[in-house]
Amino acid sequence: MKLKQKLKTAYSGMSSAVRTSIWFTVCNFLQRGLAFLTMPVFTRLLTTEEYGICNVYFAWFEVFILITSLKIPYEGLNNGLIRHEKDKDGYTSSVLGLIMVMTLAFALVYALIRDWVNRITGLSSFIMILMVIQLMFNPPLMLWTNRERFDFHYRWPVIVTMISTILNPVIAIVAVLNTSYRVEARIISSVAVQSIFGLIMIAVLFYRGKTFFKKEYWSFALRFNLPLIFYYASQMILNQSDRIMINYYEGSGKAAIYSVAYSAGTIMLILISAVNGSFNPWMYKKLKLKKYGDIRNTAIVLCLLVGGATFALSAFAPDLIRIMATEKYSQAIWIIPPVSASVFFVFLYMVFANVEMYYGENNGISVISIICSVANLILNAIYIPKYGYIAAGWTTLICYILLTILHYILMKHACKKHHSEANIFPEKLLLLIALGVILVTFILLGMYRMSYFRYVILALEAVVLFCLRKKLFAVLKQMRKGAREDGE
């Protein structure tokens, strides 16, 4: 009871900003976690070709929503709300009108060049029509959610997010079990859930804002978001192009196998998101106080933690694939190690990027993202036809290593420009950890047929983690404290 009372008191004492952050983090965990947990169901209900088509659909959705919404429901909304504080509801409903017009324009263009788009995407006209519907009703839900979050209103967004997150797979499973058109059933369930909530949010946003078109608001949203389109496109390419290109070169079945491996290999993004959410504000304070020694010690511990998690995930790849999918997906084990190692470099480049953003040196971020996305497309175009879909895992790793190196260079430039200490991080030690992650990635590929040896090494890792637990908990506690103070 004492613990319960302490938690209740601590929660009551939190600011609205901190509560909102906590609840949206919970929702993010729920969404990612439920998607991961339901994957074994869909890999067994659908054939590899059917599962591949579904994943290709969602990959193309990320491409097309960038075109139809310009990602306005995110940074474009937040910046607009700050600049038009006296008419936040009017700005929100107006940019919704802009997005709806762009989506209708996309639908018209699709109708004119339907055969060409179907051939490029590998999707049927019926599935593309479902795509257009989802493109229309997804942005209103995102606009409403982020509008509420902007004002630190979290209860209804959390409720809606949880309901939609649970309904989506439940309806999909029921639908797939009761029809022979399993691909369409899986996609329709997702479209239906988003359309219902999206339609409600269209009514809510227009009722509040009562503005469909306002030249000032449309002009600001376009001027703000259009320059970011290359950055968003590069991020989308790094995340989605592998599946699209595998589907183009080798078919939906191979795209399905890669999707399973990619989902398994990137499950650590949940851990990284949580760690960076606390590390970032904590590091900002340490940079302000010029306490670089604290940053170095914490960075070492966190990189070892993420590196260890990378190793554990890769070592468990054969067991993980047996749980997540059927024997048809067994080749996915060869993709998990490089993809998992990529996640380590995602964390490392985020650490460097935190320093860049602290000093306000953001201009180079879009440039290096574009460089890496173009490199990813070129490498995939060369090596997927030559070596097959497994090559996509290695091209992903190469591109994230390149992204990390470029962010490191940009960070060093920012530190030099702002007369900061030359070595904020223990660079040689971080390099050794990074090289260790790459080396372990190659070693594990030769250990997949030696299960007992893998388990012995994992047991040794668990012993090391147990011995370092006090240091690890101390670091995490310090970061949580820093994040909490930052939100007050």
Short mmCIF file of C-alpha atoms in Angstrom, two decimals:
data_model
loop_
_atom_site.label_atom_id
_atom_site.label_comp_id
_atom_site.label_asym_id
_atom_site.label_seq_id
_atom_site.Cartn_x
_atom_site.Cartn_y
_atom_site.Cartn_z
CA MET A 1 0.00 0.00 0.00
CA LYS A 2 2.87 2.36 0.78
CA LEU A 3 4.36 1.82 -2.67
CA LYS A 4 0.95 2.41 -4.27
CA GLN A 5 0.50 5.62 -2.30
CA LYS A 6 4.00 6.82 -3.25
CA LEU A 7 3.33 6.18 -6.92
CA LYS A 8 -0.02 7.97 -6.69
CA THR A 9 1.59 10.95 -4.95
CA ALA A 10 4.43 11.07 -7.49
CA TYR A 11 1.95 10.94 -10.38
CA SER A 12 -0.21 13.69 -8.84
CA GLY A 13 2.86 15.89 -8.54
CA MET A 14 3.78 15.59 -12.22
CA SER A 15 3.19 18.46 -14.60
CA SER A 16 0.76 18.07 -17.52
CA ALA A 17 3.72 17.95 -19.92
CA VAL A 18 5.29 15.00 -18.11
CA ARG A 19 1.97 13.12 -17.80
CA THR A 20 1.30 13.63 -21.50
CA SER A 21 4.78 12.36 -22.38
CA ILE A 22 4.33 9.28 -20.19
CA TRP A 23 0.94 8.33 -21.60
CA PHE A 24 1.95 8.81 -25.22
CA THR A 25 5.04 6.70 -24.55
CA VAL A 26 2.74 4.00 -23.16
CA CYS A 27 0.63 4.21 -26.32
CA ASN A 28 3.74 3.91 -28.48
CA PHE A 29 4.81 0.80 -26.59
CA LEU A 30 1.30 -0.63 -26.94
CA GLN A 31 1.19 -0.02 -30.69
CA ARG A 32 4.63 -1.49 -31.38
CA GLY A 33 4.20 -4.30 -28.88
CA LEU A 34 0.79 -5.39 -30.19
CA ALA A 35 2.01 -5.29 -33.78
CA PHE A 36 4.91 -7.53 -32.78
CA LEU A 37 2.71 -9.92 -30.78
CA THR A 38 0.12 -10.32 -33.55
CA MET A 39 2.73 -10.97 -36.23
CA PRO A 40 2.88 -14.74 -35.48
CA VAL A 41 -0.89 -14.87 -36.04
CA PHE A 42 -0.82 -13.20 -39.46
CA THR A 43 2.26 -15.11 -40.69
CA ARG A 44 0.28 -18.30 -40.03
CA LEU A 45 -3.09 -17.13 -41.38
CA LEU A 46 -1.62 -15.72 -44.60
CA THR A 47 0.69 -17.26 -47.16
CA THR A 48 4.09 -15.63 -47.62
CA GLU A 49 2.84 -13.99 -50.83
CA GLU A 50 -0.28 -12.64 -49.09
CA TYR A 51 1.69 -11.40 -46.10
CA GLY A 52 4.17 -9.80 -48.47
CA ILE A 53 1.44 -7.92 -50.37
CA CYS A 54 0.09 -6.56 -47.06
CA ASN A 55 3.54 -5.30 -46.05
CA VAL A 56 4.13 -3.80 -49.49
CA TYR A 57 0.77 -2.02 -49.18
CA PHE A 58 1.76 -0.42 -45.86
CA ALA A 59 5.19 0.48 -47.26
CA TRP A 60 3.62 2.26 -50.24
CA PHE A 61 1.16 3.96 -47.87
CA GLU A 62 4.12 5.65 -46.16
CA VAL A 63 5.31 6.84 -49.58
CA PHE A 64 1.97 8.22 -50.71
CA ILE A 65 0.98 9.88 -47.44
CA LEU A 66 4.17 11.91 -47.68
CA ILE A 67 2.86 13.24 -51.01
CA THR A 68 -0.74 13.84 -49.92
CA SER A 69 -0.09 15.30 -46.45
CA LEU A 70 3.52 16.60 -46.62
CA LYS A 71 3.68 15.42 -42.97
CA ILE A 72 1.80 18.59 -41.98
CA PRO A 73 0.07 16.84 -39.02
CA TYR A 74 3.45 16.72 -37.27
CA GLU A 75 5.99 19.59 -37.23
CA GLY A 76 3.91 21.71 -39.60
CA LEU A 77 1.03 21.61 -37.13
CA ASN A 78 3.13 22.38 -34.04
CA ASN A 79 4.89 25.34 -35.62
CA GLY A 80 1.65 26.67 -37.06
CA LEU A 81 -0.08 26.48 -33.68
CA ILE A 82 2.74 28.48 -32.11
CA ARG A 83 2.61 31.19 -34.79
CA HIS A 84 -1.20 31.34 -34.91
CA GLU A 85 -1.86 30.91 -31.21
CA LYS A 86 -4.99 33.09 -31.26
CA ASP A 87 -6.70 30.85 -33.82
CA LYS A 88 -5.36 27.35 -33.17
CA ASP A 89 -8.65 25.65 -34.06
CA GLY A 90 -8.95 27.65 -37.28
CA TYR A 91 -5.39 26.79 -38.31
CA THR A 92 -5.94 23.08 -37.58
CA SER A 93 -9.16 22.83 -39.60
CA SER A 94 -7.66 24.88 -42.42
CA VAL A 95 -4.61 22.63 -42.87
CA LEU A 96 -7.00 19.66 -42.77
CA GLY A 97 -8.77 21.27 -45.73
CA LEU A 98 -5.41 21.60 -47.50
CA ILE A 99 -4.58 17.93 -46.92
CA MET A 100 -8.01 16.84 -48.18
CA VAL A 101 -7.55 18.87 -51.37
CA MET A 102 -4.08 17.36 -51.95
CA THR A 103 -5.50 13.86 -51.37
CA LEU A 104 -8.32 14.46 -53.88
CA ALA A 105 -5.71 15.71 -56.36
CA PHE A 106 -3.71 12.52 -55.82
CA ALA A 107 -6.87 10.44 -56.40
CA LEU A 108 -7.49 12.29 -59.67
CA VAL A 109 -3.91 11.75 -60.86
CA TYR A 110 -4.15 8.08 -59.93
CA ALA A 111 -7.36 7.72 -61.95
CA LEU A 112 -5.55 9.15 -65.00
CA ILE A 113 -2.44 6.93 -64.75
CA ARG A 114 -3.94 3.97 -62.91
CA ASP A 115 -2.35 1.21 -64.97
CA TRP A 116 1.14 2.67 -64.63
CA VAL A 117 0.82 3.12 -60.83
CA ASN A 118 -0.56 -0.42 -60.42
CA ARG A 119 2.36 -1.81 -62.39
CA ILE A 120 4.95 0.10 -60.36
CA THR A 121 3.42 -0.71 -56.95
CA GLY A 122 2.39 -4.28 -57.76
CA LEU A 123 -1.02 -3.56 -56.18
CA SER A 124 -4.46 -4.03 -57.76
CA SER A 125 -6.87 -1.17 -58.52
CA PHE A 126 -9.14 -2.27 -55.66
CA ILE A 127 -6.30 -2.16 -53.13
CA MET A 128 -5.19 1.23 -54.47
CA ILE A 129 -8.73 2.56 -53.95
CA LEU A 130 -8.47 1.37 -50.34
CA MET A 131 -5.16 3.22 -50.20
CA VAL A 132 -6.80 6.48 -51.30
CA ILE A 133 -9.50 6.07 -48.63
CA GLN A 134 -6.89 5.54 -45.93
CA LEU A 135 -4.89 8.51 -47.21
CA MET A 136 -8.00 10.64 -46.75
CA PHE A 137 -8.91 9.53 -43.22
CA ASN A 138 -5.54 8.94 -41.57
CA PRO A 139 -4.44 12.64 -41.43
CA PRO A 140 -7.54 13.91 -39.55
CA LEU A 141 -6.85 11.40 -36.78
CA MET A 142 -3.19 12.44 -36.62
CA LEU A 143 -4.10 16.14 -36.66
CA TRP A 144 -6.58 15.73 -33.81
CA THR A 145 -4.19 13.59 -31.75
CA ASN A 146 -1.26 15.99 -32.13
CA ARG A 147 -3.50 19.01 -31.60
CA GLU A 148 -4.60 17.55 -28.26
CA ARG A 149 -1.04 16.65 -27.38
CA PHE A 150 0.07 20.22 -28.10
CA ASP A 151 -2.25 21.42 -25.33
CA PHE A 152 -1.19 18.54 -23.02
CA HIS A 153 -4.60 16.88 -23.27
CA TYR A 154 -3.88 13.18 -23.15
CA ARG A 155 -6.95 11.32 -21.86
CA TRP A 156 -9.07 11.16 -25.02
CA PRO A 157 -6.12 10.72 -27.43
CA VAL A 158 -4.86 7.83 -25.29
CA ILE A 159 -8.33 6.25 -25.19
CA VAL A 160 -8.80 6.59 -28.96
CA THR A 161 -5.28 5.30 -29.67
CA MET A 162 -5.73 2.28 -27.42
CA ILE A 163 -9.16 1.43 -28.85
CA SER A 164 -7.96 1.72 -32.47
CA THR A 165 -4.74 -0.19 -31.70
CA ILE A 166 -6.71 -3.11 -30.24
CA LEU A 167 -9.57 -3.04 -32.76
CA ASN A 168 -7.30 -3.12 -35.80
CA PRO A 169 -5.75 -6.60 -35.29
CA VAL A 170 -8.90 -8.07 -33.72
CA ILE A 171 -11.10 -7.11 -36.68
CA ALA A 172 -8.36 -8.16 -39.10
CA ILE A 173 -8.03 -11.64 -37.58
CA VAL A 174 -11.81 -12.20 -37.60
CA ALA A 175 -12.06 -10.94 -41.19
CA VAL A 176 -9.15 -13.05 -42.48
CA LEU A 177 -10.61 -16.18 -40.86
CA ASN A 178 -13.97 -15.69 -42.56
CA THR A 179 -13.05 -15.07 -46.17
CA SER A 180 -10.92 -16.46 -48.97
CA TYR A 181 -9.90 -12.88 -49.92
CA ARG A 182 -7.44 -12.68 -47.07
CA VAL A 183 -5.22 -9.87 -48.38
CA GLU A 184 -8.18 -7.58 -48.99
CA ALA A 185 -9.67 -8.49 -45.59
CA ARG A 186 -6.43 -7.63 -43.79
CA ILE A 187 -6.15 -4.25 -45.52
CA ILE A 188 -9.87 -3.39 -45.31
CA SER A 189 -9.83 -3.90 -41.54
CA SER A 190 -7.05 -1.33 -41.14
CA VAL A 191 -8.74 1.10 -43.52
CA ALA A 192 -12.12 0.67 -41.82
CA VAL A 193 -10.83 1.39 -38.30
CA GLN A 194 -8.91 4.49 -39.40
CA SER A 195 -11.80 5.70 -41.56
CA ILE A 196 -14.31 5.52 -38.71
CA PHE A 197 -12.13 7.52 -36.34
CA GLY A 198 -10.93 9.80 -39.15
CA LEU A 199 -14.50 10.67 -40.15
CA ILE A 200 -15.33 11.54 -36.54
CA MET A 201 -12.24 13.75 -36.28
CA ILE A 202 -13.08 15.57 -39.52
CA ALA A 203 -16.42 16.54 -37.96
CA VAL A 204 -14.76 17.54 -34.66
CA LEU A 205 -11.99 19.64 -36.25
CA PHE A 206 -14.27 21.50 -38.67
CA TYR A 207 -16.85 22.09 -35.91
CA ARG A 208 -14.13 23.65 -33.74
CA GLY A 209 -12.25 25.58 -36.41
CA LYS A 210 -15.02 26.37 -38.92
CA THR A 211 -12.33 27.08 -41.53
CA PHE A 212 -11.68 25.05 -44.67
CA PHE A 213 -9.54 27.52 -46.58
CA LYS A 214 -7.48 30.47 -45.39
CA LYS A 215 -4.71 31.65 -47.68
CA GLU A 216 -2.40 32.66 -44.82
CA TYR A 217 -2.63 29.25 -43.15
CA TRP A 218 -2.27 27.22 -46.35
CA SER A 219 0.69 29.37 -47.42
CA PHE A 220 2.47 28.94 -44.09
CA ALA A 221 1.92 25.16 -44.00
CA LEU A 222 3.26 24.76 -47.55
CA ARG A 223 6.24 27.08 -47.02
CA PHE A 224 7.17 25.29 -43.81
CA ASN A 225 6.74 21.68 -44.93
CA LEU A 226 7.83 21.70 -48.58
CA PRO A 227 11.54 22.32 -47.71
CA LEU A 228 11.33 19.35 -45.30
CA ILE A 229 9.99 17.01 -47.98
CA PHE A 230 13.49 15.81 -48.88
CA TYR A 231 14.28 15.03 -45.25
CA TYR A 232 11.01 13.13 -44.77
CA ALA A 233 11.51 11.36 -48.10
CA SER A 234 15.01 10.25 -47.13
CA GLN A 235 13.74 8.85 -43.84
CA MET A 236 10.94 7.05 -45.65
CA ILE A 237 13.39 5.58 -48.17
CA LEU A 238 15.67 4.26 -45.41
CA ASN A 239 12.68 2.66 -43.64
CA GLN A 240 10.50 1.43 -46.51
CA SER A 241 12.43 1.15 -49.78
CA ASP A 242 13.89 -2.30 -48.99
CA ARG A 243 10.48 -4.00 -49.00
CA ILE A 244 9.31 -2.11 -52.08
CA MET A 245 12.44 -2.96 -54.08
CA ILE A 246 12.46 -6.60 -52.94
CA ASN A 247 8.83 -6.88 -54.07
CA TYR A 248 9.79 -5.34 -57.44
CA TYR A 249 12.81 -7.57 -58.05
CA GLU A 250 11.90 -10.83 -56.27
CA GLY A 251 8.17 -10.82 -55.56
CA SER A 252 5.88 -10.44 -52.54
CA GLY A 253 6.94 -13.75 -50.96
CA LYS A 254 10.51 -12.59 -50.44
CA ALA A 255 9.23 -9.18 -49.30
CA ALA A 256 7.25 -11.02 -46.62
CA ILE A 257 10.32 -12.87 -45.33
CA TYR A 258 12.30 -9.63 -45.22
CA SER A 259 9.43 -7.84 -43.42
CA VAL A 260 9.36 -10.45 -40.67
CA ALA A 261 13.13 -10.23 -40.22
CA TYR A 262 13.05 -6.43 -40.26
CA SER A 263 10.27 -6.30 -37.67
CA ALA A 264 12.19 -8.71 -35.43
CA GLY A 265 15.48 -6.90 -35.90
CA THR A 266 14.04 -3.47 -35.16
CA ILE A 267 12.02 -4.41 -32.07
CA MET A 268 14.84 -2.75 -30.11
CA LEU A 269 13.67 0.61 -31.42
CA ILE A 270 11.20 0.54 -28.52
CA LEU A 271 14.13 0.37 -26.10
CA ILE A 272 16.08 3.03 -27.98
CA SER A 273 13.11 5.41 -28.10
CA ALA A 274 12.62 5.10 -24.34
CA VAL A 275 16.34 5.49 -23.56
CA ASN A 276 16.83 8.48 -25.86
CA GLY A 277 13.66 10.12 -24.50
CA SER A 278 15.37 10.35 -21.12
CA PHE A 279 18.96 10.75 -22.31
CA ASN A 280 18.27 13.72 -24.59
CA PRO A 281 16.95 16.25 -22.00
CA TRP A 282 19.50 14.98 -19.45
CA MET A 283 22.35 15.55 -21.91
CA TYR A 284 21.08 19.04 -22.77
CA LYS A 285 21.44 20.01 -19.11
CA LYS A 286 24.92 18.51 -18.88
CA LEU A 287 25.99 20.33 -22.06
CA LYS A 288 24.71 23.59 -20.62
CA LEU A 289 26.69 22.99 -17.41
CA LYS A 290 29.71 21.75 -19.45
CA LYS A 291 29.79 18.51 -17.43
CA TYR A 292 31.27 16.46 -20.26
CA GLY A 293 32.64 13.78 -17.95
CA ASP A 294 29.10 12.78 -16.92
CA ILE A 295 28.10 12.56 -20.59
CA ARG A 296 31.10 10.34 -21.42
CA ASN A 297 30.39 7.87 -18.62
CA THR A 298 26.69 7.66 -19.42
CA ALA A 299 27.29 7.30 -23.16
CA ILE A 300 29.60 4.31 -22.56
CA VAL A 301 27.04 2.54 -20.37
CA LEU A 302 24.16 3.18 -22.80
CA CYS A 303 26.14 2.07 -25.85
CA LEU A 304 27.16 -1.12 -24.06
CA LEU A 305 23.50 -1.67 -23.09
CA VAL A 306 22.24 -1.22 -26.66
CA GLY A 307 25.16 -3.21 -28.06
CA GLY A 308 24.42 -6.05 -25.64
CA ALA A 309 20.75 -5.97 -26.60
CA THR A 310 21.77 -6.12 -30.26
CA PHE A 311 23.87 -9.21 -29.59
CA ALA A 312 21.10 -10.92 -27.60
CA LEU A 313 18.50 -10.25 -30.28
CA SER A 314 20.75 -11.54 -33.06
CA ALA A 315 21.70 -14.63 -31.04
CA PHE A 316 18.03 -15.45 -30.49
CA ALA A 317 17.16 -14.97 -34.18
CA PRO A 318 16.50 -18.66 -34.99
CA ASP A 319 14.29 -19.07 -31.90
CA LEU A 320 12.56 -15.75 -32.57
CA ILE A 321 11.65 -16.67 -36.14
CA ARG A 322 10.27 -20.04 -34.99
CA ILE A 323 7.96 -18.15 -32.62
CA MET A 324 7.00 -15.35 -35.02
CA ALA A 325 6.48 -17.35 -38.19
CA THR A 326 6.40 -20.74 -39.88
CA GLU A 327 9.18 -22.75 -41.52
CA LYS A 328 8.60 -20.81 -44.75
CA TYR A 329 10.22 -17.78 -43.10
CA SER A 330 13.31 -19.64 -41.84
CA GLN A 331 15.64 -17.72 -44.16
CA ALA A 332 14.80 -14.57 -42.20
CA ILE A 333 17.43 -15.50 -39.59
CA TRP A 334 20.19 -14.38 -41.97
CA ILE A 335 18.70 -10.88 -42.17
CA ILE A 336 18.18 -10.20 -38.45
CA PRO A 337 21.87 -9.71 -37.46
CA PRO A 338 22.64 -6.87 -39.91
CA VAL A 339 19.25 -5.22 -39.30
CA SER A 340 19.71 -5.53 -35.54
CA ALA A 341 23.21 -4.04 -35.82
CA SER A 342 21.65 -1.19 -37.82
CA VAL A 343 19.51 -0.32 -34.79
CA PHE A 344 22.68 0.10 -32.73
CA PHE A 345 23.93 2.66 -35.25
CA VAL A 346 20.52 4.35 -35.21
CA PHE A 347 21.06 4.90 -31.48
CA LEU A 348 24.62 6.10 -32.01
CA TYR A 349 23.70 8.64 -34.68
CA MET A 350 20.81 9.88 -32.49
CA VAL A 351 23.33 10.51 -29.70
CA PHE A 352 25.45 12.63 -32.06
CA ALA A 353 22.37 14.36 -33.49
CA ASN A 354 21.28 15.40 -29.98
CA VAL A 355 24.45 17.51 -29.75
CA GLU A 356 23.84 19.04 -33.19
CA MET A 357 20.30 20.04 -32.24
CA TYR A 358 21.43 21.42 -28.89
CA TYR A 359 23.69 23.86 -30.72
CA GLY A 360 21.01 24.59 -33.32
CA GLU A 361 23.05 23.14 -36.18
CA ASN A 362 20.17 21.41 -37.98
CA ASN A 363 20.85 22.48 -41.57
CA GLY A 364 23.11 19.55 -42.39
CA ILE A 365 20.73 16.88 -41.07
CA SER A 366 18.53 16.90 -44.18
CA VAL A 367 21.57 16.82 -46.49
CA ILE A 368 23.18 13.77 -44.89
CA SER A 369 19.80 12.01 -44.70
CA ILE A 370 19.36 12.51 -48.44
CA ILE A 371 22.90 11.24 -49.12
CA CYS A 372 22.23 8.04 -47.16
CA SER A 373 18.81 7.44 -48.70
CA VAL A 374 20.21 7.80 -52.22
CA ALA A 375 23.04 5.44 -51.26
CA ASN A 376 20.45 2.96 -50.00
CA LEU A 377 18.53 3.05 -53.29
CA ILE A 378 21.70 2.61 -55.35
CA LEU A 379 23.03 -0.25 -53.21
CA ASN A 380 19.66 -2.03 -53.27
CA ALA A 381 19.38 -1.61 -57.04
CA ILE A 382 22.84 -3.16 -57.47
CA TYR A 383 22.90 -5.93 -54.88
CA ILE A 384 19.28 -7.19 -54.55
CA PRO A 385 19.20 -8.41 -58.20
CA LYS A 386 22.72 -9.81 -57.79
CA TYR A 387 22.56 -11.50 -54.37
CA GLY A 388 18.87 -11.63 -53.54
CA TYR A 389 16.71 -10.08 -50.84
CA ILE A 390 19.16 -10.95 -48.01
CA ALA A 391 21.47 -8.27 -49.40
CA ALA A 392 18.94 -5.61 -48.33
CA GLY A 393 19.79 -6.25 -44.67
CA TRP A 394 23.46 -5.50 -45.33
CA THR A 395 22.77 -2.41 -47.46
CA THR A 396 20.65 -1.12 -44.56
CA LEU A 397 23.55 -1.65 -42.14
CA ILE A 398 26.03 0.06 -44.49
CA CYS A 399 23.76 3.08 -44.88
CA TYR A 400 23.21 3.50 -41.14
CA ILE A 401 26.96 3.25 -40.55
CA LEU A 402 27.41 5.99 -43.17
CA LEU A 403 24.67 8.05 -41.49
CA THR A 404 26.44 7.69 -38.13
CA ILE A 405 29.79 8.77 -39.58
CA LEU A 406 28.24 11.83 -41.24
CA HIS A 407 26.41 12.80 -38.04
CA TYR A 408 29.70 12.45 -36.15
CA ILE A 409 31.39 14.84 -38.59
CA LEU A 410 28.48 17.28 -38.30
CA MET A 411 28.60 17.07 -34.49
CA LYS A 412 32.35 17.79 -34.45
CA HIS A 413 31.76 20.82 -36.67
CA ALA A 414 29.00 22.07 -34.33
CA CYS A 415 31.25 21.66 -31.27
CA LYS A 416 34.10 23.50 -32.97
CA LYS A 417 31.81 26.31 -34.12
CA HIS A 418 30.41 26.84 -30.63
CA HIS A 419 33.79 26.49 -28.90
CA SER A 420 32.71 23.41 -27.00
CA GLU A 421 35.09 20.74 -25.73
CA ALA A 422 36.54 18.79 -28.65
CA ASN A 423 35.70 15.33 -27.29
CA ILE A 424 32.27 15.32 -25.66
CA PHE A 425 32.14 11.55 -26.08
CA PRO A 426 34.83 8.88 -25.51
CA GLU A 427 35.33 8.51 -29.24
CA LYS A 428 37.92 5.71 -29.29
CA LEU A 429 35.86 3.62 -26.89
CA LEU A 430 32.65 4.19 -28.87
CA LEU A 431 34.55 3.17 -32.01
CA LEU A 432 35.66 -0.06 -30.32
CA ILE A 433 32.06 -0.82 -29.23
CA ALA A 434 30.81 -0.14 -32.76
CA LEU A 435 33.49 -2.39 -34.29
CA GLY A 436 32.59 -5.03 -31.70
CA VAL A 437 28.94 -4.91 -32.77
CA ILE A 438 29.93 -5.38 -36.43
CA LEU A 439 32.32 -8.23 -35.55
CA VAL A 440 29.70 -10.00 -33.43
CA THR A 441 27.22 -9.65 -36.30
CA PHE A 442 29.52 -11.69 -38.56
CA ILE A 443 30.40 -14.21 -35.85
CA LEU A 444 26.75 -14.93 -35.05
CA LEU A 445 26.05 -15.88 -38.66
CA GLY A 446 28.39 -18.83 -38.17
CA MET A 447 26.85 -19.82 -34.83
CA TYR A 448 23.23 -20.40 -35.85
CA ARG A 449 23.78 -24.12 -36.17
CA MET A 450 25.50 -24.27 -32.77
CA SER A 451 22.57 -23.57 -30.45
CA TYR A 452 24.27 -24.59 -27.21
CA PHE A 453 27.24 -22.33 -27.90
CA ARG A 454 24.88 -19.40 -28.49
CA TYR A 455 23.09 -20.04 -25.22
CA VAL A 456 26.37 -20.26 -23.28
CA ILE A 457 27.45 -16.86 -24.63
CA LEU A 458 24.03 -15.39 -23.82
CA ALA A 459 24.33 -16.74 -20.27
CA LEU A 460 27.73 -15.06 -19.95
CA GLU A 461 26.21 -11.80 -21.18
CA ALA A 462 23.47 -12.11 -18.56
CA VAL A 463 26.11 -12.61 -15.85
CA VAL A 464 27.99 -9.49 -16.97
CA LEU A 465 24.74 -7.49 -17.04
CA PHE A 466 23.93 -8.70 -13.52
CA CYS A 467 27.36 -7.64 -12.26
CA LEU A 468 26.93 -4.17 -13.78
CA ARG A 469 23.31 -3.75 -12.67
CA LYS A 470 24.04 -1.13 -9.99
CA LYS A 471 25.93 1.06 -12.43
CA LEU A 472 23.20 0.67 -15.05
CA PHE A 473 20.34 1.43 -12.65
CA ALA A 474 22.23 4.47 -11.34
CA VAL A 475 22.62 5.84 -14.87
CA LEU A 476 18.97 5.23 -15.78
CA LYS A 477 17.77 6.75 -12.51
CA GLN A 478 19.88 9.86 -13.12
CA MET A 479 18.46 10.27 -16.62
CA ARG A 480 14.86 9.82 -15.45
CA LYS A 481 15.45 12.49 -12.86
CA GLY A 482 16.85 14.80 -15.50
CA ALA A 483 13.92 14.16 -17.84
CA ARG A 484 11.41 14.73 -15.03
CA GLU A 485 13.01 18.03 -14.01
CA ASP A 486 13.09 19.09 -17.63
CA GLY A 487 9.35 18.63 -17.92
CA GLU A 488 8.46 20.56 -14.79
#
